[in-house]
CSV table of C-alpha atoms in Angstrom, one decimal:
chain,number,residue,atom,x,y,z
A,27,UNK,CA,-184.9,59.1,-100.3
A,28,UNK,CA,-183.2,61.2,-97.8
A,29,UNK,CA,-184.3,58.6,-95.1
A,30,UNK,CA,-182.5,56.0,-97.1
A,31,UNK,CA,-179.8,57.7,-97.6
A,32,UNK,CA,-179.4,58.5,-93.7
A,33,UNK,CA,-179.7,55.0,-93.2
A,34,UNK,CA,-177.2,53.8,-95.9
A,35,UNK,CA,-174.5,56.6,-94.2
A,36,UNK,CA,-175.3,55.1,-90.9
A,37,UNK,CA,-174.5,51.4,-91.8
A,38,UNK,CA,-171.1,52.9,-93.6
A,39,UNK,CA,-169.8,54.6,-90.2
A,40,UNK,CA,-171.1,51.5,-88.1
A,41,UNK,CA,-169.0,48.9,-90.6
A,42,UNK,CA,-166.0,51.6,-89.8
A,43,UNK,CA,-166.2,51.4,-86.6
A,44,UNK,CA,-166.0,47.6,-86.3
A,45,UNK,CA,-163.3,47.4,-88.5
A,46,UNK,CA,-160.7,50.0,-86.9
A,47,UNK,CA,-161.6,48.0,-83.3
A,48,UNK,CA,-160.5,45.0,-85.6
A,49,UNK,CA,-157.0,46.9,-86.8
A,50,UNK,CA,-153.6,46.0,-86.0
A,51,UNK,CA,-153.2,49.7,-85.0
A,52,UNK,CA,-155.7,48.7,-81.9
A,53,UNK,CA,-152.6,47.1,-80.2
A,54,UNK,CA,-155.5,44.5,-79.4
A,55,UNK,CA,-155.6,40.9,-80.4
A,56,UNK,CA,-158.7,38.4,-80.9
A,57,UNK,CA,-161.4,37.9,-83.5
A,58,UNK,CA,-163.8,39.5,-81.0
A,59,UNK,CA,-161.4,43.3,-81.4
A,60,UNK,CA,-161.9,43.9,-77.9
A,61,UNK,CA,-159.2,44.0,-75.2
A,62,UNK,CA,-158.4,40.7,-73.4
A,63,UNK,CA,-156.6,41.7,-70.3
A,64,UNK,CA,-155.2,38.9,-68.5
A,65,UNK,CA,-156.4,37.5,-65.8
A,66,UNK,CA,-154.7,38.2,-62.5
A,67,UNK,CA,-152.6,35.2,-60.9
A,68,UNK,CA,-154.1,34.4,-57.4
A,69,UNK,CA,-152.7,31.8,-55.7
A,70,UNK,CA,-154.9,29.7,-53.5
A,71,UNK,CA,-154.4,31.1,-50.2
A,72,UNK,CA,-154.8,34.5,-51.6
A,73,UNK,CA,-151.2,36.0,-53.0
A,74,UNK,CA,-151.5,37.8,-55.8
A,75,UNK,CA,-148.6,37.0,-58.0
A,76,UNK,CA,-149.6,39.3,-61.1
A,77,UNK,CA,-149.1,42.2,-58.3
A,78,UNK,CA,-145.8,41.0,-57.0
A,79,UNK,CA,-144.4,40.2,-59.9
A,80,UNK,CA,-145.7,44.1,-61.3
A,81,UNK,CA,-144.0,45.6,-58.5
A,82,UNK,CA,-140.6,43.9,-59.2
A,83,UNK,CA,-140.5,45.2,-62.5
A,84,UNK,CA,-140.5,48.7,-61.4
A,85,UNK,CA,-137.9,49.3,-59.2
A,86,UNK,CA,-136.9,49.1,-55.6
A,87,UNK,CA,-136.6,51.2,-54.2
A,88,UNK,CA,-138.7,53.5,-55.5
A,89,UNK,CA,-136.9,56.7,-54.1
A,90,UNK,CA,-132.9,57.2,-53.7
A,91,UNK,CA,-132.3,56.1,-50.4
A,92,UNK,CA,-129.0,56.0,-49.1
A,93,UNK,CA,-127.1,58.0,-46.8
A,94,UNK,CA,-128.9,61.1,-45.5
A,95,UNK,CA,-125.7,62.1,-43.5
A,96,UNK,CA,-122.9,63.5,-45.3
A,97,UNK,CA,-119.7,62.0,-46.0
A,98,UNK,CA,-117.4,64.8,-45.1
A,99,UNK,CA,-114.8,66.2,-47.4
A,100,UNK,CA,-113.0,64.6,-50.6
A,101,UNK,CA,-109.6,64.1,-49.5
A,102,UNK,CA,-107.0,65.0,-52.2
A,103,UNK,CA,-104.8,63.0,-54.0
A,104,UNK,CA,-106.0,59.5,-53.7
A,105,UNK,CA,-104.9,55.7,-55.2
A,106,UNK,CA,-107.4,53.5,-56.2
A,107,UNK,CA,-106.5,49.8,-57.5
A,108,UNK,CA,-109.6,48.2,-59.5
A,109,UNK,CA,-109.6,44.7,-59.4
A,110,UNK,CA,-111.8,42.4,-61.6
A,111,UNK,CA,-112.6,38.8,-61.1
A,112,UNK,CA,-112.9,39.0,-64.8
A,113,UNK,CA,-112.5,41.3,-67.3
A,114,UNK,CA,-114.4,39.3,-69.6
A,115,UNK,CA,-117.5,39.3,-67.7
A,116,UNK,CA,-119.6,42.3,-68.1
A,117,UNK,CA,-120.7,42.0,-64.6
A,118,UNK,CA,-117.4,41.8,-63.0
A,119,UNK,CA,-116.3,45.4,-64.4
A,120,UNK,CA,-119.1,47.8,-64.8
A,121,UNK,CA,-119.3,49.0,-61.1
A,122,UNK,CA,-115.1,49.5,-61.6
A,123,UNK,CA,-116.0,51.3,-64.9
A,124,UNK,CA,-118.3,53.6,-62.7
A,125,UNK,CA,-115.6,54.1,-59.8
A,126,UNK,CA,-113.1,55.0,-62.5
A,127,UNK,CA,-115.4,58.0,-63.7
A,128,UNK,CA,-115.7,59.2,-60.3
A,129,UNK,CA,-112.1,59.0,-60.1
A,130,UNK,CA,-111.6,61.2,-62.7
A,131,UNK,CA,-114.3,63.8,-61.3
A,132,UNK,CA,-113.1,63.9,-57.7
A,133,UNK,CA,-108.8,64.1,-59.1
A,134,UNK,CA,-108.0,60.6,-58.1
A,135,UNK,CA,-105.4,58.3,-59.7
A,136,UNK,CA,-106.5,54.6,-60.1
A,137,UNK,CA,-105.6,51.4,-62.2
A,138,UNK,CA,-107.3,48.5,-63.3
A,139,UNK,CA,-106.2,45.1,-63.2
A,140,UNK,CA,-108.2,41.8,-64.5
A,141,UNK,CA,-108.2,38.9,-62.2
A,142,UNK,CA,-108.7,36.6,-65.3
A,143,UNK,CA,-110.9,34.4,-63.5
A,144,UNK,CA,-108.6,32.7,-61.5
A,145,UNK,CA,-107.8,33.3,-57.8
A,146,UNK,CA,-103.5,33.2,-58.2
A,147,UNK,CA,-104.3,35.9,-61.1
A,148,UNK,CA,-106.7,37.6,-58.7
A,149,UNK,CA,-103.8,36.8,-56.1
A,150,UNK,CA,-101.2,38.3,-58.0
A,151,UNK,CA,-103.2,41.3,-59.1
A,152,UNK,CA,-103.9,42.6,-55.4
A,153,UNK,CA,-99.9,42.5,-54.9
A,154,UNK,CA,-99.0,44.5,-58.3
A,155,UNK,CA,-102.1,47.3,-56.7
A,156,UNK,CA,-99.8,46.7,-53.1
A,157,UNK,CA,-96.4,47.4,-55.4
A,158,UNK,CA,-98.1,50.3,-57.5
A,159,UNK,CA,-98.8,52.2,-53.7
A,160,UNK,CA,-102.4,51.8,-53.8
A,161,UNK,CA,-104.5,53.7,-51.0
A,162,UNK,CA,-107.5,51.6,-51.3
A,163,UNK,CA,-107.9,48.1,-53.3
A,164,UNK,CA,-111.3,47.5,-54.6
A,165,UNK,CA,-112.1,43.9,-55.9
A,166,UNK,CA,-115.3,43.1,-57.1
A,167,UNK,CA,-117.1,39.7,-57.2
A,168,UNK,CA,-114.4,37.5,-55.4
A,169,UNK,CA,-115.0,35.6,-52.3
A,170,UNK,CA,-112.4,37.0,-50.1
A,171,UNK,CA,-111.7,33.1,-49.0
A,172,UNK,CA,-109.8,32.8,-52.3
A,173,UNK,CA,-106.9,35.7,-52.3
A,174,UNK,CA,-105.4,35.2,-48.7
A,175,UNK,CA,-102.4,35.9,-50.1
A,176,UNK,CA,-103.1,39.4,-51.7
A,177,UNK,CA,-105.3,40.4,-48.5
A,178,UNK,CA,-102.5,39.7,-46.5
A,179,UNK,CA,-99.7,41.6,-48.6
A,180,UNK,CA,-102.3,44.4,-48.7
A,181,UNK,CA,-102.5,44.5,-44.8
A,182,UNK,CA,-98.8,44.3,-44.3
A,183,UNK,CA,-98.6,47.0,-46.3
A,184,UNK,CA,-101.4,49.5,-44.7
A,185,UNK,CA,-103.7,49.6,-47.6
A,186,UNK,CA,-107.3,49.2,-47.5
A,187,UNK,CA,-109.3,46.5,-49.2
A,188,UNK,CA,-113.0,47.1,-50.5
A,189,UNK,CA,-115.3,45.2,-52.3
A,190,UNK,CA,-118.3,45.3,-54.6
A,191,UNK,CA,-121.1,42.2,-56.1
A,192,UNK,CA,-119.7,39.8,-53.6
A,193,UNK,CA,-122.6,39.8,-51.7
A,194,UNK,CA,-121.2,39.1,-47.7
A,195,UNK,CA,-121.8,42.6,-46.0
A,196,UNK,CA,-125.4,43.7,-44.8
A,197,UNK,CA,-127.9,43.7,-45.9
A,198,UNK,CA,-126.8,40.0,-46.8
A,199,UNK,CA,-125.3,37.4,-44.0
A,200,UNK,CA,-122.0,38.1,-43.6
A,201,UNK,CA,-119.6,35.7,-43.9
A,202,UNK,CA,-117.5,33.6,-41.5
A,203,UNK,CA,-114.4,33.4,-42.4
A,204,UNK,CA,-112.0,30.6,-41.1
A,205,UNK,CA,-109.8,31.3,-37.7
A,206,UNK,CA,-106.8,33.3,-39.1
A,207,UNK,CA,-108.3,34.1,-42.6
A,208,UNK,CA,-108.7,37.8,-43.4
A,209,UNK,CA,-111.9,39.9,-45.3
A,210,UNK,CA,-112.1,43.2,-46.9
A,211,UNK,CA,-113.2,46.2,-44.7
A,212,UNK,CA,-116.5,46.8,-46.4
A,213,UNK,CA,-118.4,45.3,-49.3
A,214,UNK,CA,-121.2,46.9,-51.4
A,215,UNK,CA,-124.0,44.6,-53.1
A,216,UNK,CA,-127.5,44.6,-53.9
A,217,UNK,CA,-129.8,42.6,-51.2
A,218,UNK,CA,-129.4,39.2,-53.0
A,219,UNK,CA,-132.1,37.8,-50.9
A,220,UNK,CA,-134.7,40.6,-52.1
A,221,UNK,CA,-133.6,39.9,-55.6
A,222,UNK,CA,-134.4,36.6,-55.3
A,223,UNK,CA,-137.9,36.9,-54.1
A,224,UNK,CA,-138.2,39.6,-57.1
A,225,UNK,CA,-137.4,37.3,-59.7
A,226,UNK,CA,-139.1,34.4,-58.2
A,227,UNK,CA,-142.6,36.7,-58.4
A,228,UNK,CA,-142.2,37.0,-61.9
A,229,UNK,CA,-141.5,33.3,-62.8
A,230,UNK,CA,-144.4,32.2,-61.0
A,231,UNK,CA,-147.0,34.8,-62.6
A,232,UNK,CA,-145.8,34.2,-66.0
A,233,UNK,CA,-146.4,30.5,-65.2
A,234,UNK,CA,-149.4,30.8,-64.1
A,235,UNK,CA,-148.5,29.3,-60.5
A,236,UNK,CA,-148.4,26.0,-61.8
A,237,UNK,CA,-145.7,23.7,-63.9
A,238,UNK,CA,-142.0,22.7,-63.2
A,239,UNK,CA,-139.0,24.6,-63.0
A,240,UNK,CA,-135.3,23.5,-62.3
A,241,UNK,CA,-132.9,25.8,-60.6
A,242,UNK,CA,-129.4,25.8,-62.4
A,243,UNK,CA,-127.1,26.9,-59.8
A,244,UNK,CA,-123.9,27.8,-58.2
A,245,UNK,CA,-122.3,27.2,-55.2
A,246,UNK,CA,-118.9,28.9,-55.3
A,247,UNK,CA,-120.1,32.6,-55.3
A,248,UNK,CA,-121.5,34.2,-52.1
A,249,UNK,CA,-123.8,36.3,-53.6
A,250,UNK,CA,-125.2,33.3,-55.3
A,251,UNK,CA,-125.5,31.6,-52.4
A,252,UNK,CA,-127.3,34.5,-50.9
A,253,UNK,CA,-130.0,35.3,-53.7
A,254,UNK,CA,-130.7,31.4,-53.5
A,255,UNK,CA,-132.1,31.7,-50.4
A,256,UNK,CA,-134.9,34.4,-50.9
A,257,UNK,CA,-135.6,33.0,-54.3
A,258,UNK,CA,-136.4,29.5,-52.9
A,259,UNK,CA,-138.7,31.0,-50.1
A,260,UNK,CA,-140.7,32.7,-52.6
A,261,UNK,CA,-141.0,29.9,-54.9
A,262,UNK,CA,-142.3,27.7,-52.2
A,263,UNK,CA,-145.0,29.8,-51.6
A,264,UNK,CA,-146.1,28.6,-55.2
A,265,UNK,CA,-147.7,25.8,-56.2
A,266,UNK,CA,-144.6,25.0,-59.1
A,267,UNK,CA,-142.8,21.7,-58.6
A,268,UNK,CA,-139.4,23.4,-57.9
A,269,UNK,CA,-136.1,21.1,-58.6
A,270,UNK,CA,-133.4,22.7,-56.9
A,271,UNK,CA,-130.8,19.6,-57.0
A,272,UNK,CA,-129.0,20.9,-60.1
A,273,UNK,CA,-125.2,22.1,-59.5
A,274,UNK,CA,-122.5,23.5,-61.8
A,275,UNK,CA,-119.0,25.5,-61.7
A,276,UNK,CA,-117.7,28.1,-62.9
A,277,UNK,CA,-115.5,25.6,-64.5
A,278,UNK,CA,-118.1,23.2,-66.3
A,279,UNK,CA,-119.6,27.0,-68.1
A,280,UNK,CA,-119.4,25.1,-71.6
A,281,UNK,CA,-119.9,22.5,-73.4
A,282,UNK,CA,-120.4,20.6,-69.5
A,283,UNK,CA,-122.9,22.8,-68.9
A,284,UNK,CA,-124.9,22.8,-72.0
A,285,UNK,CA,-124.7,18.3,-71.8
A,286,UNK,CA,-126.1,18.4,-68.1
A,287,UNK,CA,-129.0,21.2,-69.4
A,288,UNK,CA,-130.4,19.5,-72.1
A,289,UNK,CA,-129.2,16.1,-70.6
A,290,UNK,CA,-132.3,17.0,-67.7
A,291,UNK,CA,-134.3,19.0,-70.2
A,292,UNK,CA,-134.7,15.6,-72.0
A,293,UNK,CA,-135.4,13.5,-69.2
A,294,UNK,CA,-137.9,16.4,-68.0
A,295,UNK,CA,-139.9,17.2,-71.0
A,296,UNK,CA,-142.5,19.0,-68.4
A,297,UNK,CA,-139.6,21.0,-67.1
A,298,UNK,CA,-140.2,24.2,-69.1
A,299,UNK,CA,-138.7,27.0,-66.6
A,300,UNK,CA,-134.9,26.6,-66.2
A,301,UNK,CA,-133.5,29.4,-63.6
A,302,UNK,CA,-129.5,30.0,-64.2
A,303,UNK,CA,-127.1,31.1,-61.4
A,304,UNK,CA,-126.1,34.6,-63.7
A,305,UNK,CA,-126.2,36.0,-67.1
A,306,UNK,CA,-123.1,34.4,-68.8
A,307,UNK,CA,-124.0,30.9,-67.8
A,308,UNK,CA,-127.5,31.4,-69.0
A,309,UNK,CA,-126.0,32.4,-72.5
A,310,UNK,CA,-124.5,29.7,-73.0
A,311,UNK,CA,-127.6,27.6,-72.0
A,312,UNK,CA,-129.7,29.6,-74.4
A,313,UNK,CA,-127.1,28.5,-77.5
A,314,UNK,CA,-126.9,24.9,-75.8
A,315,UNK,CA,-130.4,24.9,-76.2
A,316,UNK,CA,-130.7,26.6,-79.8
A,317,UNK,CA,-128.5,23.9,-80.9
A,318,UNK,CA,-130.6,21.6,-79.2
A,319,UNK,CA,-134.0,22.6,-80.8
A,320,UNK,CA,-135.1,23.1,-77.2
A,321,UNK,CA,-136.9,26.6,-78.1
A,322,UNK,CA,-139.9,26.3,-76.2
A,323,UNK,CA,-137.9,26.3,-72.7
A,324,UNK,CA,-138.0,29.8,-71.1
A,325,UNK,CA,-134.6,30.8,-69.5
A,326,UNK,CA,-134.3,33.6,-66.2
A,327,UNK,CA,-131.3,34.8,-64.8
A,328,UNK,CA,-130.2,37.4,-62.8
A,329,UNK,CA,-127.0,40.7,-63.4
A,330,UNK,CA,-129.0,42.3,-66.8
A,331,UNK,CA,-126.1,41.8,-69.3
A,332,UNK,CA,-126.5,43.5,-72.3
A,333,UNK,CA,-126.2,40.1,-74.4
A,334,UNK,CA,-128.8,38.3,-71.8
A,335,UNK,CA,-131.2,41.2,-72.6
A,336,UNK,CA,-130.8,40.8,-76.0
A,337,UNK,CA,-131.8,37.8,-76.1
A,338,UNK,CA,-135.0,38.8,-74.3
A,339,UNK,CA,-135.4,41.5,-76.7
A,340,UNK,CA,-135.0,39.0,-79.8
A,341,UNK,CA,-137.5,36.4,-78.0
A,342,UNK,CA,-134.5,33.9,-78.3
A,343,UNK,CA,-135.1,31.2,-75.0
A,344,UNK,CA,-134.2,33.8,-72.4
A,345,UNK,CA,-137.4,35.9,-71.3
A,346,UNK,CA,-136.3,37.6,-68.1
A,347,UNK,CA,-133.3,38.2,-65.7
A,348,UNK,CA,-133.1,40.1,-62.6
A,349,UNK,CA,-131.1,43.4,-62.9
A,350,UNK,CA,-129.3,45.6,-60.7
A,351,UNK,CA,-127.8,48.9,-60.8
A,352,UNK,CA,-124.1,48.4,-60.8
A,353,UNK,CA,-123.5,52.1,-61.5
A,354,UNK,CA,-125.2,53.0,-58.0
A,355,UNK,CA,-122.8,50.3,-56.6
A,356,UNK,CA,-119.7,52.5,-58.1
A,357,UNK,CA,-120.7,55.4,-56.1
A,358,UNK,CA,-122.0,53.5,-53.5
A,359,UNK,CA,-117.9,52.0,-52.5
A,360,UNK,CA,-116.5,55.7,-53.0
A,361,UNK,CA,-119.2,57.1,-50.5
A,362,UNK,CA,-118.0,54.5,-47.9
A,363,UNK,CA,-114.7,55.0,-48.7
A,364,UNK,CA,-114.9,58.9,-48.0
A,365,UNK,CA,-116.4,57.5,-44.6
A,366,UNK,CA,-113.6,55.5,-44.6
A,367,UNK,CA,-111.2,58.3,-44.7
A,368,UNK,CA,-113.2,60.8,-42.7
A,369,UNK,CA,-113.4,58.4,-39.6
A,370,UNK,CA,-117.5,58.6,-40.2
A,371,UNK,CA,-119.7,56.1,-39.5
A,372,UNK,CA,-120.3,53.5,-42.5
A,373,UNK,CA,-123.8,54.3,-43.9
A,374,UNK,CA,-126.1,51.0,-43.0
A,375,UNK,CA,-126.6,49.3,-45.0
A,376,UNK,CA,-123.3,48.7,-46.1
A,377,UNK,CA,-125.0,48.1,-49.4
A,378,UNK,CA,-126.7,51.8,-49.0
A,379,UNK,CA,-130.0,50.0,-50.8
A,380,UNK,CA,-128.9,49.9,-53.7
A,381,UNK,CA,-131.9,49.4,-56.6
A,382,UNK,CA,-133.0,46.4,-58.4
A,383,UNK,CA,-135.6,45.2,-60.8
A,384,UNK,CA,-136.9,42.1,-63.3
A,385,UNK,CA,-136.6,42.8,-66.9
A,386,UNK,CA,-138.9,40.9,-69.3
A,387,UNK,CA,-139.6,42.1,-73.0
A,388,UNK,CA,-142.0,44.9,-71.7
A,389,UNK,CA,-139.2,47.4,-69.5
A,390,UNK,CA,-136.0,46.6,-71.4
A,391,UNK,CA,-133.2,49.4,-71.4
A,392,UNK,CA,-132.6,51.2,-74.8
A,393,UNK,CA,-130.5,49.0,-77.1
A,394,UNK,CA,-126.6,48.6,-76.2
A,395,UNK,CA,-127.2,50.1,-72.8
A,396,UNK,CA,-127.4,49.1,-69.0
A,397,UNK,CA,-130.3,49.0,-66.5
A,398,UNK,CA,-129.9,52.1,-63.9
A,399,UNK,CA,-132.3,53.6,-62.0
A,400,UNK,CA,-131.7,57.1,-63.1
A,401,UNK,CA,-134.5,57.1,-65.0
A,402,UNK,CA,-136.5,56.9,-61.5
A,403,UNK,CA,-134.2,59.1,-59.4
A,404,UNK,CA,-131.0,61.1,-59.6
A,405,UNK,CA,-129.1,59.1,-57.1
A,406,UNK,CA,-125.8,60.6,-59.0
A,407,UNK,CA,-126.5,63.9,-58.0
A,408,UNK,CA,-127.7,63.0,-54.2
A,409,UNK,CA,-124.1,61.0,-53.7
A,410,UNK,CA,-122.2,64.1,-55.1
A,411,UNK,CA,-123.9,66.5,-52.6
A,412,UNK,CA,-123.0,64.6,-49.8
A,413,UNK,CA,-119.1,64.7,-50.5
A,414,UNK,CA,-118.7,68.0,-48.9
């Protein structure tokens, strides 16, 4: 009886075990209740994609490194004009948003001023900083082609003009300008090139090396011009059929934009990896292509927006876009600018590696805030301790 009985208990804990491997709670899926780990994506001469595209979603660099030499002192008293391409665009502001803290910390005065998207808005903005006495102008995301007039008040008048996101200071190409034109003195930006490659490493693992994408970009930004480059050197080291023929404007971000997207889409029906330019033309792809029914194409893009990584978050079209910390690139322009003012060296690169990463739906940032890289390194306090 007691034999039985031993026996009975035995099948009891056995049917237990099964069925807890089978639970929800396992995190696990299949009928079988064991773990199915994916399988790596190797291409076939050898590159592991599942590895790249891994690495770009931790971040990189891994370690703060920027300037080891100090800055020198924090001079007193100084002017600083903020100058958006756009207000509206999150992107456009958020390193400014970061300078103006700093501002506040080190006893500076500054003002912001909203180029509205258009360059005789962005013009006339960079001669109300020259009219307000500005010691340094910082505009971010402008292609310095575009305000001639400003730069050229501004250098009539002594001040100094900066930039940030624009992407045409090392470590990207720097850009010739025309015979007579003027630049800023230094720029700050993410290596565009890198964060090309990064994103391109995650599109081709999560498709599996193979199938089509189309490449939704645009021509009028430097720094998009830039990232294009090391995100169609990576892709061609995949075996996706890459369309890279597709244009837009700034101007066509609408209703233009959403015709020509599912215009292709539907003459593609293979085509299930669209890549967009940036975050706010991607967002209006994704409700193009709600509207559309289109919900089994898979959008990437590249600034990590909080509305493009809610979308992610939601599983709404968009699964990934390549991030950078614009709150690095804040401190990143004053720690130059202290150069600047000390007669140091710039740091090299001018963009003092500034970190990047891929966010999918597995190493999103805590609801209603932005990617930084704080949470890897305390880059805040290594900038601060070089003012001195």
């Amino acid at each position: 009886m007691k034999k039985k009985m031993l026996s009975m208990v035995m099948c009891l804990l056995l049917l237990a075990g099964l069925m807890s491997g089978c639970s929800s709670d396992s995190g696990e899926s299949g009928s079988s209740g064991k773990s199915e780990k994916k399988e790596a994506v190797v291409g076939e001469d050898g590159t592991d994609w599942t590895e790249k595209a891994e690495a770009a979603m931790g971040v990189t660099p891994t370690s703060f490194q920027g300037p080891k030499e100090t800055a020198g002192a924090v001079p007193d008293g100084k002017k600083i004009a903020l100058v958006s391409a756009n207000a509206a665009l999150q992107g456009c502001v958020a390193p400014l948003y970061t300078m103006q803290d700093i501002c506040d910390e080190l006893g500076w005065t500054y003002q912001f001023y909203d180029g509205a998207g258009s360059s005789s808005q962005q013009n006339e903005m960079i001669m109300n900083a020259v009219s307000w006495g500005a010691d340094m102008i910082c505009v971010c995301s402008v292609d310095p082609a575009t305000i001639q007039q400003g730069l050229k008040e501004a250098a009539d008048a002594g001040i100094v003009v900066t930039t940030c996101s624009t992407g045409i200071f090392d470590p990207n190409p720097e850009m010739e300008m025309e015979e007579g034109q003027l630049t800023y003195e230094f720029g700050v930006s993410p290596d565009y090139a890198a964060v090309g490659s990064a994103i391109a490493d995650w599109i081709v693992n999560d498709a599996g090396n193979e199938g089509e994408i189309v490449i939704v970009d645009a021509n009028e930004a430097p720094s998009c011009r830039a990232l294009r480059v090391g995100l169609l050197d990576e892709l061609k080291l995949s075996d996706m059929e890459v369309d890279d023929s597709f244009w837009f404007t700034g101007s066509q971000v609408g209703d233009t934009l959403i015709r020509n997207v599912t215009s292709y889409l539907t003459k593609h029906p293979d085509c299930k990896y669209v890549f967009v330019a940036y975050d706010p033309a991607a967002a209006v792809i994704v409700e193009g292509l709600n509207q559309a029914g289109m919900n089994d194409v898979k959008v990437i893009s590249v600034l990590g927006i909080q509305q493009n990584i809610e979308y992610i978050r939601e599983e709404n079209v968009q699964v990934a876009t390549a991030a950078y910390d614009n709150n690095y690139m804040g401190y990143a322009v004053i720690d130059q600018y202290i150069r600047y003012l000390n007669g140091e060296e710039y740091s090299a690169p001018m963009g003092e590696n500034l970190p990047y990463t891929v966010l999918d739906a597995t190493n999103l940032p805590e609801q209603g805030t932005d990617w930084t890289a704080l949470s890897f390194f305390d880059y805040e306090k290594e900038f601060k301790a070089l003012w001195k």
